[in-house]
Coordinates of C-alpha atoms in Angstrom, one line a residue:
M403 CA 0.0 0.0 0.0
P404 CA 1.5 3.4 -0.9
P405 CA 2.1 5.9 1.9
A406 CA -0.5 8.5 2.7
A407 CA 0.0 11.7 0.7
D408 CA 0.0 13.9 3.8
S409 CA 2.4 11.9 5.9
A410 CA 6.2 12.7 6.1
P411 CA 8.6 10.6 4.0
T412 CA 10.4 7.9 6.0
L413 CA 13.7 6.1 5.7
V414 CA 13.3 2.5 4.4
L415 CA 17.0 1.5 4.2
G416 CA 20.2 3.3 5.1
P417 CA 22.0 5.5 5.4
L418 CA 24.9 3.6 3.9
L419 CA 28.2 5.5 3.9
R420 CA 29.9 4.4 0.7
H421 CA 32.7 6.0 -1.2
V422 CA 34.9 8.1 1.1
D423 CA 38.1 9.9 0.0
P424 CA 40.1 12.6 1.7
V425 CA 37.7 15.4 0.6
S426 CA 34.4 13.8 -0.3
A427 CA 31.9 11.1 0.6
T428 CA 28.7 9.5 -0.8
V429 CA 25.7 8.5 1.4
W430 CA 23.0 6.1 -0.1
V431 CA 19.4 5.8 1.2
E432 CA 16.1 4.3 0.2
T433 CA 12.9 6.2 1.1
D434 CA 9.2 5.4 0.9
R435 CA 8.4 8.2 -1.6
P436 CA 10.0 11.0 -3.7
C437 CA 11.7 13.6 -1.5
E438 CA 14.7 15.7 -1.0
V439 CA 17.5 14.0 0.9
A440 CA 20.0 16.2 2.8
V441 CA 23.3 15.4 4.5
L442 CA 25.6 18.0 5.9
G443 CA 24.1 20.8 3.8
R444 CA 24.3 18.8 0.6
S445 CA 21.1 17.5 -1.0
A446 CA 19.8 15.2 -3.7
R447 CA 16.4 14.3 -5.1
T448 CA 15.4 10.7 -5.0
F449 CA 15.1 8.7 -8.1
C450 CA 12.5 6.0 -8.8
V451 CA 13.0 2.3 -9.8
G452 CA 9.8 0.5 -10.0
V453 CA 7.9 1.5 -6.9
H454 CA 11.0 2.2 -4.9
H455 CA 12.8 5.5 -4.2
Y456 CA 16.6 6.0 -3.7
A457 CA 19.1 8.8 -3.4
L458 CA 22.8 9.1 -3.4
V459 CA 24.0 12.3 -1.7
V460 CA 27.5 13.5 -2.6
V461 CA 29.1 15.4 0.3
E462 CA 32.1 17.5 -0.8
D463 CA 34.6 19.9 0.7
L464 CA 35.5 17.7 3.6
E465 CA 38.9 18.0 5.3
P466 CA 41.5 15.2 5.0
G467 CA 41.8 13.2 8.2
S468 CA 38.7 14.7 9.7
T469 CA 35.7 13.3 11.6
T470 CA 32.3 14.8 10.9
P471 CA 29.1 13.5 12.6
Y472 CA 26.1 13.7 10.3
E473 CA 22.3 13.5 10.1
V474 CA 20.0 12.6 7.3
R475 CA 17.0 14.8 6.6
L476 CA 14.1 14.0 4.3
D477 CA 12.2 17.2 3.1
D478 CA 14.0 18.9 6.0
V479 CA 12.8 16.5 8.7
R480 CA 15.5 14.6 10.6
V481 CA 15.1 10.9 10.2
W482 CA 18.6 9.7 11.2
P483 CA 20.0 8.9 13.7
P484 CA 17.0 7.5 15.5
E485 CA 16.0 9.3 18.7
D486 CA 16.4 6.2 20.8
S487 CA 19.6 4.9 19.2
A488 CA 22.1 3.2 21.6
F489 CA 24.9 3.5 19.1
P490 CA 27.4 6.3 18.7
A491 CA 26.5 9.1 16.2
S492 CA 27.1 8.1 12.6
R493 CA 30.0 10.0 11.2
I494 CA 32.2 10.5 8.1
R495 CA 35.9 9.9 8.8
T496 CA 38.1 10.8 5.8
P497 CA 41.5 9.2 5.2
G498 CA 44.6 11.1 6.0
G499 CA 44.6 11.1 9.8
P500 CA 47.4 9.8 12.1
G501 CA 47.7 6.2 13.2
A502 CA 47.1 2.8 11.6
F503 CA 44.7 2.2 8.7
R504 CA 42.2 -0.5 9.7
L505 CA 40.2 -2.4 7.1
A506 CA 37.6 -5.0 8.0
F507 CA 36.5 -7.6 5.4
G508 CA 34.5 -10.8 4.8
S509 CA 31.9 -12.4 2.6
C510 CA 28.8 -14.5 2.4
R511 CA 26.0 -13.1 4.6
Y512 CA 22.8 -15.1 4.4
A513 CA 19.8 -13.1 5.5
S514 CA 19.9 -11.6 9.0
P515 CA 19.6 -13.4 12.4
G516 CA 16.1 -12.1 13.0
T517 CA 14.7 -13.9 10.0
V518 CA 16.7 -17.2 10.2
A519 CA 15.2 -20.1 12.2
A520 CA 17.2 -21.4 15.1
S521 CA 16.7 -24.9 13.6
E522 CA 19.0 -24.0 10.7
G523 CA 21.9 -24.1 13.1
I524 CA 23.7 -21.1 11.8
P525 CA 26.2 -19.5 14.3
P526 CA 25.7 -15.9 15.4
D527 CA 26.1 -13.3 12.6
A528 CA 29.8 -12.1 12.7
L529 CA 28.8 -8.7 11.3
D530 CA 26.2 -8.1 14.0
L531 CA 28.8 -9.0 16.7
Y532 CA 31.4 -6.9 15.0
A533 CA 29.0 -3.9 15.1
D534 CA 28.6 -4.3 18.8
Q535 CA 32.4 -4.6 19.2
V536 CA 33.1 -1.5 17.2
A537 CA 30.5 0.6 19.0
A538 CA 32.2 -0.2 22.3
L539 CA 35.7 0.9 21.1
P540 CA 37.1 4.4 21.1
E541 CA 36.8 5.9 17.7
D542 CA 40.5 5.7 16.9
R543 CA 40.1 1.9 17.0
W544 CA 37.2 1.8 14.6
P545 CA 37.9 0.3 11.1
D546 CA 38.4 2.9 8.4
A547 CA 36.8 0.8 5.7
L548 CA 34.7 -2.3 5.3
V549 CA 35.2 -4.5 2.2
L550 CA 32.4 -7.0 1.4
L551 CA 33.6 -9.7 -1.0
G552 CA 30.5 -11.2 -2.5
D553 CA 27.2 -12.9 -1.6
Q554 CA 25.8 -9.9 0.3
V555 CA 22.4 -11.5 -0.4
Y556 CA 21.4 -15.0 -1.4
A557 CA 18.9 -15.0 -4.3
D558 CA 18.9 -18.8 -4.5
E559 CA 18.8 -19.7 -0.7
L560 CA 15.8 -18.0 0.8
S561 CA 14.9 -17.8 4.5
E562 CA 11.5 -19.2 5.5
H563 CA 10.5 -15.6 6.2
T564 CA 11.2 -14.4 2.6
R565 CA 9.8 -17.6 1.1
S566 CA 6.5 -17.1 2.8
L567 CA 6.3 -13.5 1.6
L568 CA 6.9 -14.6 -2.0
H569 CA 4.3 -17.3 -1.7
R570 CA 1.7 -14.6 -0.9
R571 CA 2.8 -12.4 -3.7
H572 CA 0.4 -12.4 -6.6
D573 CA 2.3 -13.2 -9.7
G574 CA 0.5 -14.1 -12.9
R575 CA 3.8 -15.1 -14.5
T576 CA 4.0 -18.4 -12.5
G577 CA 5.3 -20.2 -15.6
H578 CA 8.3 -18.0 -15.5
R579 CA 9.2 -18.5 -11.8
S580 CA 12.6 -20.0 -11.2
P581 CA 13.0 -23.4 -9.4
D582 CA 12.3 -23.8 -5.7
D583 CA 10.6 -20.4 -5.4
E584 CA 13.9 -18.5 -5.8
I585 CA 14.0 -14.8 -6.6
V586 CA 12.7 -13.9 -10.1
D587 CA 12.7 -10.1 -10.6
F588 CA 13.8 -6.8 -9.3
E589 CA 10.9 -6.4 -6.9
E590 CA 11.7 -9.7 -5.2
Y591 CA 15.4 -8.8 -5.0
T592 CA 14.5 -5.7 -2.9
R593 CA 13.1 -8.1 -0.3
L594 CA 16.6 -9.6 0.2
Y595 CA 18.2 -6.2 0.9
Y596 CA 15.4 -5.3 3.3
E597 CA 15.9 -8.6 5.1
S598 CA 19.7 -8.0 5.4
W599 CA 20.2 -4.3 5.8
Q600 CA 17.3 -3.5 8.1
D601 CA 19.1 -5.4 10.8
P602 CA 19.7 -2.5 13.4
R603 CA 23.3 -3.3 14.3
V604 CA 24.4 -3.8 10.8
R605 CA 22.4 -0.7 9.8
W606 CA 24.5 1.4 12.2
L607 CA 27.8 -0.2 11.1
L608 CA 27.0 0.5 7.4
S609 CA 26.1 4.1 8.3
T610 CA 29.4 5.0 9.8
I611 CA 32.1 2.7 8.2
P612 CA 32.6 3.3 4.5
S613 CA 31.8 0.1 2.5
S614 CA 33.1 -1.3 -0.8
M615 CA 31.2 -4.2 -2.3
I616 CA 31.5 -6.7 -5.2
F617 CA 29.2 -9.5 -6.1
D618 CA 29.7 -13.3 -6.3
D619 CA 27.4 -15.9 -7.7
H620 CA 24.6 -16.0 -5.1
E621 CA 23.6 -12.4 -5.8
M622 CA 22.4 -14.0 -9.1
I623 CA 22.3 -17.8 -8.9
D624 CA 24.7 -20.5 -7.6
D625 CA 27.5 -21.2 -10.1
W626 CA 26.8 -18.1 -12.1
N627 CA 29.0 -18.2 -15.3
T628 CA 30.8 -21.4 -14.3
S629 CA 31.2 -22.4 -18.0
A630 CA 29.8 -22.0 -21.5
A631 CA 27.8 -25.2 -21.0
W632 CA 26.3 -23.9 -17.7
R633 CA 25.5 -20.6 -19.4
A634 CA 23.8 -22.3 -22.4
T635 CA 21.6 -24.4 -20.1
A636 CA 20.6 -21.5 -17.8
S637 CA 19.8 -19.0 -20.6
Q638 CA 17.3 -21.5 -22.1
Q639 CA 15.2 -21.4 -18.9
P640 CA 12.0 -19.3 -19.2
W641 CA 12.8 -17.5 -15.9
W642 CA 16.5 -16.6 -16.7
H643 CA 15.9 -13.3 -18.4
G644 CA 13.9 -11.9 -15.5
R645 CA 16.4 -13.3 -13.0
I646 CA 19.6 -11.9 -14.5
T647 CA 18.2 -8.5 -15.4
G648 CA 16.5 -8.1 -12.0
G649 CA 19.8 -9.3 -10.3
L650 CA 22.0 -6.8 -12.2
V651 CA 19.6 -3.9 -11.8
S652 CA 19.3 -4.5 -8.0
Y653 CA 23.1 -4.9 -7.8
W654 CA 23.6 -1.6 -9.6
V655 CA 21.2 0.2 -7.3
Y656 CA 22.0 -1.3 -3.9
Q657 CA 25.7 -2.0 -4.3
H658 CA 27.5 -0.8 -7.4
L659 CA 26.3 2.9 -7.3
G660 CA 27.9 3.5 -4.0
N661 CA 31.2 2.1 -5.2
L662 CA 31.7 5.0 -7.6
S663 CA 33.6 8.1 -6.8
P664 CA 32.2 11.6 -7.7
R665 CA 34.3 11.6 -10.8
E666 CA 33.1 8.1 -11.8
L667 CA 29.5 9.1 -11.2
A668 CA 29.9 12.0 -13.6
E669 CA 31.2 9.5 -16.2
S670 CA 28.5 6.9 -15.7
K671 CA 26.1 6.9 -18.6
A672 CA 23.4 5.1 -16.5
W673 CA 23.7 7.5 -13.6
Q674 CA 23.6 10.6 -15.8
A675 CA 20.5 9.2 -17.7
I676 CA 18.7 8.7 -14.3
Q677 CA 19.7 12.2 -13.2
G678 CA 18.2 13.5 -16.4
L679 CA 14.9 11.6 -15.8
G680 CA 14.7 13.0 -12.3
A681 CA 15.2 16.5 -13.4
D682 CA 12.0 16.3 -15.3
D683 CA 10.0 14.2 -12.7
P684 CA 11.5 12.6 -9.5
A685 CA 8.7 10.0 -9.7
R686 CA 9.6 9.0 -13.3
D687 CA 10.6 5.3 -13.4
A688 CA 14.2 4.6 -14.1
E689 CA 13.8 0.9 -14.3
P690 CA 13.6 0.8 -18.1
V691 CA 17.0 2.6 -18.3
L692 CA 18.6 0.2 -15.8
R693 CA 17.0 -2.8 -17.4
E694 CA 18.5 -1.9 -20.8
M695 CA 21.8 -1.4 -19.1
A696 CA 21.5 -4.9 -17.4
E697 CA 20.5 -6.7 -20.6
L698 CA 23.4 -5.2 -22.4
A699 CA 25.8 -6.0 -19.6
D700 CA 24.7 -9.6 -19.6
A701 CA 25.0 -10.0 -23.4
E702 CA 28.1 -7.9 -23.8
P703 CA 30.0 -7.7 -20.5
A704 CA 32.5 -5.2 -21.7
T705 CA 29.8 -2.5 -21.9
I706 CA 30.2 -1.9 -18.1
R707 CA 33.0 -2.2 -15.7
W708 CA 32.0 -3.5 -12.3
S709 CA 35.6 -3.5 -11.0
F710 CA 36.8 -0.3 -9.2
V711 CA 39.6 1.3 -7.2
R712 CA 39.7 2.8 -3.7
H713 CA 42.4 5.3 -2.8
W714 CA 43.3 5.4 0.9
G715 CA 46.6 7.3 1.1
D716 CA 49.4 4.7 1.1
V717 CA 46.8 1.9 0.8
R718 CA 45.2 1.0 -2.5
L719 CA 42.3 -1.4 -3.1
I720 CA 41.7 -2.8 -6.6
M721 CA 38.4 -4.6 -6.5
V722 CA 38.1 -7.1 -9.4
D723 CA 34.9 -8.5 -10.8
S724 CA 35.6 -12.3 -11.1
R725 CA 32.0 -13.2 -12.2
A726 CA 30.2 -11.1 -14.7
G727 CA 33.0 -10.5 -17.2
R728 CA 34.3 -14.0 -17.7
V729 CA 35.2 -15.3 -21.2
L730 CA 33.6 -18.7 -21.3
E731 CA 34.6 -20.2 -24.7
E732 CA 36.2 -23.5 -23.7
Q733 CA 39.4 -23.1 -25.7
H734 CA 40.0 -19.5 -24.5
R735 CA 38.6 -19.4 -20.9
R736 CA 39.5 -16.2 -19.0
M737 CA 38.4 -14.9 -15.6
L738 CA 38.6 -11.4 -17.1
D739 CA 38.7 -10.3 -20.8
E740 CA 41.8 -8.7 -22.2
D741 CA 40.6 -5.1 -21.7
E742 CA 39.6 -5.7 -18.1
F743 CA 42.9 -7.5 -17.2
A744 CA 44.9 -4.7 -18.8
W745 CA 42.9 -2.2 -16.7
V746 CA 43.8 -4.2 -13.5
E747 CA 47.5 -4.4 -14.4
A748 CA 47.5 -0.6 -15.2
A749 CA 45.9 0.1 -11.8
M750 CA 48.6 -2.0 -10.1
R751 CA 51.4 0.0 -11.9
R752 CA 49.8 3.3 -11.0
A753 CA 49.6 2.2 -7.4
V754 CA 53.3 1.5 -7.4
D755 CA 54.1 4.7 -9.2
E756 CA 52.2 6.6 -6.6
G757 CA 54.2 5.0 -3.8
V758 CA 51.6 2.9 -2.0
E759 CA 52.9 0.8 0.9
H760 CA 50.1 -1.9 0.7
L761 CA 48.5 -3.0 -2.6
I762 CA 45.3 -4.9 -2.1
V763 CA 43.4 -6.9 -4.7
G764 CA 39.9 -7.8 -3.8
T765 CA 38.2 -10.7 -5.6
S766 CA 35.3 -12.7 -4.4
L767 CA 37.0 -16.0 -5.4
P768 CA 40.3 -17.0 -3.8
W769 CA 43.4 -16.9 -6.1
L770 CA 45.5 -19.3 -4.0
L771 CA 43.4 -22.3 -2.9
P772 CA 44.3 -25.4 -0.9
H773 CA 46.8 -27.2 -3.1
A774 CA 44.7 -30.3 -3.7
I775 CA 41.7 -28.2 -4.9
H776 CA 44.0 -26.1 -7.1
N777 CA 45.3 -29.3 -8.7
L778 CA 41.8 -30.7 -9.2
E779 CA 40.7 -27.5 -10.9
R780 CA 43.8 -27.7 -13.3
W781 CA 43.0 -31.4 -13.9
N782 CA 39.4 -30.7 -14.7
E783 CA 40.1 -27.7 -16.9
T784 CA 42.6 -29.8 -19.0
L785 CA 40.0 -32.5 -19.5
N786 CA 37.4 -30.0 -20.5
V787 CA 39.6 -28.3 -23.0
R788 CA 41.1 -31.4 -24.5
H789 CA 37.8 -33.4 -24.8
H790 CA 35.3 -30.5 -25.4
G791 CA 32.2 -31.8 -27.2
R792 CA 33.0 -35.5 -26.6
W793 CA 31.9 -37.8 -23.9
R794 CA 35.0 -37.3 -21.7
G795 CA 34.4 -33.6 -21.9
R796 CA 30.8 -34.0 -20.9
I797 CA 31.8 -36.0 -17.8
A798 CA 34.4 -33.4 -16.9
E799 CA 31.9 -30.6 -17.3
A800 CA 29.4 -32.5 -15.0
I801 CA 32.2 -32.8 -12.4
R802 CA 33.1 -29.1 -12.8
Q803 CA 29.5 -28.0 -12.1
A804 CA 28.8 -30.5 -9.3
A805 CA 32.1 -29.8 -7.4
D806 CA 32.2 -26.0 -8.1
L807 CA 35.6 -26.2 -9.8
E808 CA 35.5 -22.6 -11.2
H809 CA 37.9 -20.5 -9.1
W810 CA 41.0 -18.8 -10.5
S811 CA 42.8 -22.1 -10.7
A812 CA 40.1 -23.3 -13.2
F813 CA 41.0 -20.4 -15.5
S814 CA 44.7 -21.3 -15.7
H815 CA 45.7 -18.5 -18.1
S816 CA 44.2 -15.9 -15.8
F817 CA 45.6 -17.5 -12.6
E818 CA 49.1 -17.3 -14.0
R819 CA 48.6 -13.7 -15.4
L820 CA 47.5 -12.5 -12.0
G821 CA 50.5 -14.2 -10.4
A822 CA 52.8 -12.5 -13.0
A823 CA 51.3 -9.1 -12.2
L824 CA 51.6 -9.5 -8.5
T825 CA 55.1 -10.8 -8.6
A826 CA 56.2 -8.0 -10.9
V827 CA 54.9 -5.5 -8.3
A828 CA 56.6 -7.5 -5.5
R829 CA 59.9 -7.6 -7.3
G830 CA 59.9 -3.9 -7.9
D831 CA 59.7 -4.1 -11.7
H832 CA 57.5 -0.9 -11.8
G833 CA 59.3 1.0 -9.1
R834 CA 59.8 0.7 -5.3
A835 CA 58.0 -2.4 -4.2
P836 CA 55.2 -2.0 -1.6
A837 CA 55.6 -3.8 1.8
T838 CA 52.8 -6.2 0.9
A839 CA 50.6 -7.3 -2.0
L840 CA 47.5 -8.8 -0.5
V841 CA 44.7 -10.7 -2.2
L842 CA 41.4 -10.6 -0.2
S843 CA 38.7 -13.2 -1.0
G844 CA 35.7 -15.1 0.4
D845 CA 33.4 -17.7 -1.1
V846 CA 34.8 -21.0 0.3
H847 CA 33.2 -20.9 3.8
H848 CA 36.4 -21.1 5.8
A849 CA 39.3 -18.8 6.6
Y850 CA 43.0 -19.2 6.0
A851 CA 46.2 -17.2 5.3
A852 CA 48.5 -18.4 2.6
E853 CA 51.8 -16.8 1.3
L854 CA 53.5 -17.0 -2.0
V855 CA 57.0 -18.7 -1.6
R856 CA 58.0 -19.2 -5.2
P857 CA 59.3 -17.4 -7.1
G858 CA 61.9 -16.1 -4.6
G859 CA 63.7 -12.8 -4.5
L860 CA 60.5 -10.8 -3.9
R861 CA 60.8 -7.4 -2.1
A862 CA 57.2 -7.4 -1.0
R863 CA 55.4 -10.3 0.7
V864 CA 52.4 -11.6 -1.3
H865 CA 49.5 -13.1 0.7
Q866 CA 46.1 -14.7 0.0
L867 CA 43.7 -13.9 2.9
T868 CA 40.4 -15.6 2.7
V869 CA 37.5 -14.9 5.1
S870 CA 34.1 -16.6 4.7
P871 CA 31.3 -16.6 5.8
L872 CA 30.0 -13.6 7.8
H873 CA 26.6 -15.4 8.4
N874 CA 26.2 -18.9 7.0
Q875 CA 27.8 -22.2 7.8
A876 CA 30.0 -25.0 6.4
P877 CA 28.5 -28.4 6.9
H878 CA 30.7 -31.1 8.4
P879 CA 31.6 -32.8 5.1
I880 CA 32.8 -29.4 3.7
R881 CA 34.9 -28.8 6.8
V882 CA 36.5 -32.2 6.4
G883 CA 37.1 -31.6 2.7
F884 CA 38.9 -28.4 3.2
R885 CA 41.1 -29.8 6.0
V886 CA 42.0 -32.6 3.7
G887 CA 42.6 -30.2 0.8
W888 CA 45.4 -28.6 2.7
S889 CA 47.1 -31.9 3.6
R890 CA 50.4 -33.0 2.1
A891 CA 49.0 -36.4 1.1
A892 CA 46.1 -34.8 -0.8
R893 CA 48.5 -32.4 -2.5
R894 CA 50.8 -35.3 -3.7
W895 CA 47.8 -37.4 -4.9
T896 CA 46.2 -34.6 -6.9
E897 CA 49.6 -33.5 -8.4
R898 CA 49.9 -37.0 -9.8
L899 CA 46.4 -36.8 -11.1
A900 CA 47.1 -33.5 -12.9
R901 CA 50.3 -34.9 -14.3
L902 CA 48.4 -37.9 -15.6
V903 CA 46.4 -35.7 -18.0
R904 CA 49.5 -33.5 -18.7
A905 CA 48.0 -30.4 -17.1
E906 CA 50.3 -27.5 -17.3
P907 CA 51.9 -27.1 -13.9
T908 CA 52.1 -23.6 -12.3
S909 CA 55.3 -21.8 -11.8
L910 CA 54.1 -20.5 -8.4
D911 CA 54.1 -22.1 -5.0
W912 CA 52.6 -21.1 -1.7
D913 CA 52.4 -22.2 1.9
K914 CA 49.5 -22.1 4.3
N915 CA 50.5 -19.9 7.2
A916 CA 47.2 -20.2 9.2
G917 CA 43.9 -22.1 9.1
P918 CA 41.6 -23.5 8.1
F919 CA 39.2 -21.7 10.5
F920 CA 35.4 -22.4 10.5
G921 CA 32.4 -20.6 12.0
N922 CA 31.1 -17.2 11.1
Q923 CA 34.0 -14.8 10.9
I924 CA 35.4 -11.4 10.0
G925 CA 38.9 -10.4 9.1
E926 CA 40.8 -7.1 9.9
L927 CA 44.0 -5.7 8.4
V928 CA 45.9 -3.3 10.5
L929 CA 48.3 -1.3 8.2
D930 CA 50.7 1.2 9.8
G931 CA 53.4 2.5 7.5
R932 CA 55.1 -0.6 6.1
E933 CA 53.8 -2.8 8.9
A934 CA 50.8 -5.1 8.3
R935 CA 48.9 -7.5 10.5
F936 CA 45.9 -9.8 9.8
L937 CA 43.5 -10.4 12.6
L938 CA 40.7 -13.0 12.4
S939 CA 37.7 -13.2 14.8
V940 CA 35.2 -16.0 14.8
S941 CA 31.8 -16.9 16.3
E942 CA 30.5 -20.4 16.8
R943 CA 27.1 -21.6 18.1
G944 CA 26.5 -20.3 21.6
D945 CA 28.9 -17.4 21.3
E946 CA 27.7 -13.9 22.4
H947 CA 30.9 -12.2 21.3
L948 CA 33.5 -12.6 18.6
R949 CA 36.6 -14.5 19.6
Q950 CA 40.0 -13.5 18.1
V951 CA 41.7 -16.6 16.9
L952 CA 44.6 -15.1 14.8
D953 CA 47.0 -12.2 14.8
E954 CA 49.3 -12.9 11.9
P955 CA 52.2 -10.5 10.8
L956 CA 52.2 -10.0 7.1
S957 CA 55.2 -7.7 6.5
G958 CA 58.9 -7.8 7.3
G959 CA 61.4 -10.5 6.8

């Protein structure tokens, strides 16, 4: 039911503090009707998508290294922070201040605790517990950034709460529904974000810690873009078009828009088109514009870049899309197409040229996996390429899809190219090497720290840091599988298997420094000059607080 015409506008979701640099910030909100949204004297009109209303307020002329509490006003009525909030005031803290830079990260957050039945057996939400922990700390101990590495919502694993809502939703297109009552269009996607981001503790955390986000498969559908064969099957389904366009439109609105800097917003064709619509009529529906963008992005991935860069003084984050832009032709499989990979490499070189101390690559899928899984993915890829279109190839494809063998190791050309780019940075080929080159990932429902040990002679230490999930679980067989995957016996056996099919061996080698850890978890980087540490905190069933289980030095000899 639409809101009464004479009532004041209300805040539905947000505020989310998104892009923050030394002199500017963006604040994202969803409201229940068209209105003017104001933050720190800057304002923006809402734009409309379907029956929903959003705004992105660009706050400029901030001071580097400053802290500025803020309020959100809708049509000049204060709606944030809530009058009865027990949390500290939301504030914008710009990079450039003294002390260590702290970055929190994780992935895979299924629903929110209030909508998940206890019978599902999921441990306490690490992001909820982290919000409580942060709120109790002095401000100089708060994280400066939050990096969410995929699966912010699950379109294919619905809580009973959301499933019951969808059952009651009248939909005459029942023949186009996806299997098992999964999400089917933009309107249904909005329910997932309400379920996740209305959580009070997470809502406060997202209002005061700048967040950077990238998708993984569950924002669309499990195994999204695993292979050309998977894609051919999915695209023939009657529900696929609504699913992928609704997923990409919702991702653009709820996640991608806030990843963009003010300069990138000015260069975004979709954002400028929406601004033009709103100038004529703030209630004019922008969904057709975004649907056209999504359809083109799905058909021709090079038409939009989901990857982006964050500049934090002497820390640089290059967030890489490892899902939407894949090249899936079996003989030329790539995690990124040529232009996208060249863009990533150029961003790395610029970071070195600008003297960063810590280069961070964010990618939802781990680059360095347990050795046994890496070898299995190389073995499987070799069989698929060699026997494509024949019975052995069909068996290999079935194994690939059933076992989720579609990480960087399953795209061997891209795996090696990323390794070459990182080792070039770490050797100092482009200038003075940073202290660390860090790859942050999620997806695999356990945490570990691995370090590149070959080639030698690197001036920077190169680490894979994987943290997953924030709020989900790893069933016992999965836990056993990942423990075995790191074992020496499994490594030797799978190496022999890969040699048997003459899979091209990698020139890289890595050691596991810590893990595997299970439970819901969140990671933190503490970066101070050329020093770096990795902290990991975990919650298991029955925990009321996060427990720190790891404090791992990442820099130095």
